[in-house]
Short mmCIF file of C-alpha atoms in Angstrom, two decimals:
data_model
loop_
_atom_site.label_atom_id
_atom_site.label_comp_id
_atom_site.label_asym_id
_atom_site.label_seq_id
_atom_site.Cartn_x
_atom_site.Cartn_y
_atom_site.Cartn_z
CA UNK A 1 1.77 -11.36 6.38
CA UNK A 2 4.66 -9.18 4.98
CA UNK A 3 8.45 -10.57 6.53
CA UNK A 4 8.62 -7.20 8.43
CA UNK A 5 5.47 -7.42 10.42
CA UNK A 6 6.31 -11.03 11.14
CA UNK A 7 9.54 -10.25 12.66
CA UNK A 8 8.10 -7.48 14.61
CA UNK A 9 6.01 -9.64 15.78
CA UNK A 10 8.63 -12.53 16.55
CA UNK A 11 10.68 -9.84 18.25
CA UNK A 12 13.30 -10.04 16.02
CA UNK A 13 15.68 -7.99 13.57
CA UNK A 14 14.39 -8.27 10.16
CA UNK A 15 17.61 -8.02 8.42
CA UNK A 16 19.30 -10.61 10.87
CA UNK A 17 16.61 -13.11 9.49
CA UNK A 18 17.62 -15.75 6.84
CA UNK A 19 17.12 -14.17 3.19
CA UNK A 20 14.09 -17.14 2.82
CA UNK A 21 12.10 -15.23 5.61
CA UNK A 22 12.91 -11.47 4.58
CA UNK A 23 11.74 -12.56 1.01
CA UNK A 24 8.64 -14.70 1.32
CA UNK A 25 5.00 -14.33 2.88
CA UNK A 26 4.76 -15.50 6.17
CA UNK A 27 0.85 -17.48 6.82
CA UNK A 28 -0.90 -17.26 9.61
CA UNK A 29 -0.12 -20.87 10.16
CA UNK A 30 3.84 -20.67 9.51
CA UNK A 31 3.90 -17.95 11.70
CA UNK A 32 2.14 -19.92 14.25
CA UNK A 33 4.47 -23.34 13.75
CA UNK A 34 7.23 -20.91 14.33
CA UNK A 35 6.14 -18.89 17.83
CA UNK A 36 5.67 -23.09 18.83
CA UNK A 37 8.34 -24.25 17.59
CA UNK A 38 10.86 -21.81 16.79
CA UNK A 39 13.97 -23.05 14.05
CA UNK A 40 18.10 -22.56 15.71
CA UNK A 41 17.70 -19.36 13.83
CA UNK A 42 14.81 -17.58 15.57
CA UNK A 43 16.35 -19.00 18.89
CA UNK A 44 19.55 -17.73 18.12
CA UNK A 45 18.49 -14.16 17.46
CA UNK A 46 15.60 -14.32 20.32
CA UNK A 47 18.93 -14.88 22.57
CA UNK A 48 21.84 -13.22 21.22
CA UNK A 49 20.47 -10.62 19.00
CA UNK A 50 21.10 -8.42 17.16
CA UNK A 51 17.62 -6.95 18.71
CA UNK A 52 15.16 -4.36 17.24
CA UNK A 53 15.22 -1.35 19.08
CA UNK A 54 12.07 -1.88 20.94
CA UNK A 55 13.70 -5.06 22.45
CA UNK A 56 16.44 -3.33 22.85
CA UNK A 57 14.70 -0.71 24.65
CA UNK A 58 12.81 -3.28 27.07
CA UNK A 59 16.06 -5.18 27.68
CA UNK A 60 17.57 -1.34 28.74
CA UNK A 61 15.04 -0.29 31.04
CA UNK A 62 13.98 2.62 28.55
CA UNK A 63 11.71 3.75 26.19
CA UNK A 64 12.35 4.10 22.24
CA UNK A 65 12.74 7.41 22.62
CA UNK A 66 15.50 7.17 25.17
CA UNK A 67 17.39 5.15 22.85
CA UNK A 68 17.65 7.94 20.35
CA UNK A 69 18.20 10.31 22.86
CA UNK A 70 20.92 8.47 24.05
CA UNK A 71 22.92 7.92 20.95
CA UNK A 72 21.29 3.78 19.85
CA UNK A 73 20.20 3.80 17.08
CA UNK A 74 20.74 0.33 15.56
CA UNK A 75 19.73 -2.70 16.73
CA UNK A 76 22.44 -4.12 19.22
CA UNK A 77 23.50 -7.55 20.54
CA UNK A 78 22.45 -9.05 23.80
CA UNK A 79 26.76 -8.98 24.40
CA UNK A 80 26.08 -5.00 23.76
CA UNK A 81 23.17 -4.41 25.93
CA UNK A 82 25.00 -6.43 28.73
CA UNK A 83 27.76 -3.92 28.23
CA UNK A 84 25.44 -0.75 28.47
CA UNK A 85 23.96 -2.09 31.36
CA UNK A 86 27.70 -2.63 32.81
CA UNK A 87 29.15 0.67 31.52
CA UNK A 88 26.11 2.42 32.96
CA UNK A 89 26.46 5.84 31.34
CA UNK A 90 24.99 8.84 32.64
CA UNK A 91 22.30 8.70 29.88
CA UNK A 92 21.33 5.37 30.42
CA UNK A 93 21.06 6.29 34.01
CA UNK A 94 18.91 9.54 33.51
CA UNK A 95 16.33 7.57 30.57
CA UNK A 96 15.87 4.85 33.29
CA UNK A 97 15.01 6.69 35.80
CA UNK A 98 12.70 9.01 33.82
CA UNK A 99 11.09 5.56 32.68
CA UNK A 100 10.36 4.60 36.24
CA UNK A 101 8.98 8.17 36.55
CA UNK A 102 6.32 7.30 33.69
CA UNK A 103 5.22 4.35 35.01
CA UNK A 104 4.75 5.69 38.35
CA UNK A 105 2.82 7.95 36.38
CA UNK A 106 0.54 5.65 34.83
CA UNK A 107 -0.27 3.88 38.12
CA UNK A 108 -1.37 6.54 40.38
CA UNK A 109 -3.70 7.72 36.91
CA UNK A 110 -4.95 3.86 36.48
CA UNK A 111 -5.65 4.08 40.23
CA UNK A 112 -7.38 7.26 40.15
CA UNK A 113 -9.36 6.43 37.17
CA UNK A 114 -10.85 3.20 39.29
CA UNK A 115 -11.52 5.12 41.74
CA UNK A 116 -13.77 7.50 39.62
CA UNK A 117 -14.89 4.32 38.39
CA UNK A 118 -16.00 2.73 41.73
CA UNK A 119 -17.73 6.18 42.60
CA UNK A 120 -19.92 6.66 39.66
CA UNK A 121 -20.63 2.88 40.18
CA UNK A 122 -22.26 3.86 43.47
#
């Protein structure tokens, strides 16, 4: 597979990754040896970033979309999410609660489509 679908995969920042991975073909079976054993590197960036925004996002509380909307758009170290989360700023306030919103969202419409479900089934 191509370096960039392997990192997204990995959870990691492509361009953090040693120049080795970004250039090369990752198998199926490297990609496996390194998801069960993963090198310093891959732990070091799984820990301390930087992160690809979609980490970034699930570290945050927020979606992707949040992100942009509040101003991140590059990948960011887990020492600058901590901050974020510290700093709390009215953005990061507002995307997380309209996050909760959505998945209250998708609940009570997961609940009422077993429901429908469990009717028909009758």
């Amino acid at each position: 597979m191509k370096p960039a679908t392997a990192a997204k995969k990995l959870g990691v920042y492509l361009e953090a990754t040693p120049t080795e991975f970004q250039e090369g073909v990752v198998t199926r079976d490297e990609f496996n040896a390194l998801q069960a054993d993963p090198p310093e590197w891959l732990r070091e960036l799984r820990q301390n970033g930087p992160h690809p925004r979609p980490v970034v996002a699930a570290k945050l509380g927020v979606s992707i979309s949040g992100l942009a909307r509040g101003g991140i758009t590059e990948a960011l170290t887990t020492e600058q999410i901590e901050a974020l989360k510290d700093e709390s700023p009215e953005w990061l306030q507002k995307e997380r609660a309209t996050q909760a919103e959505v998945r209250k969202e998708t609940v009570r419409i997961k609940e009422k489509n077993k429901q429908k479900q469990e009717q028909k089934g009758r």
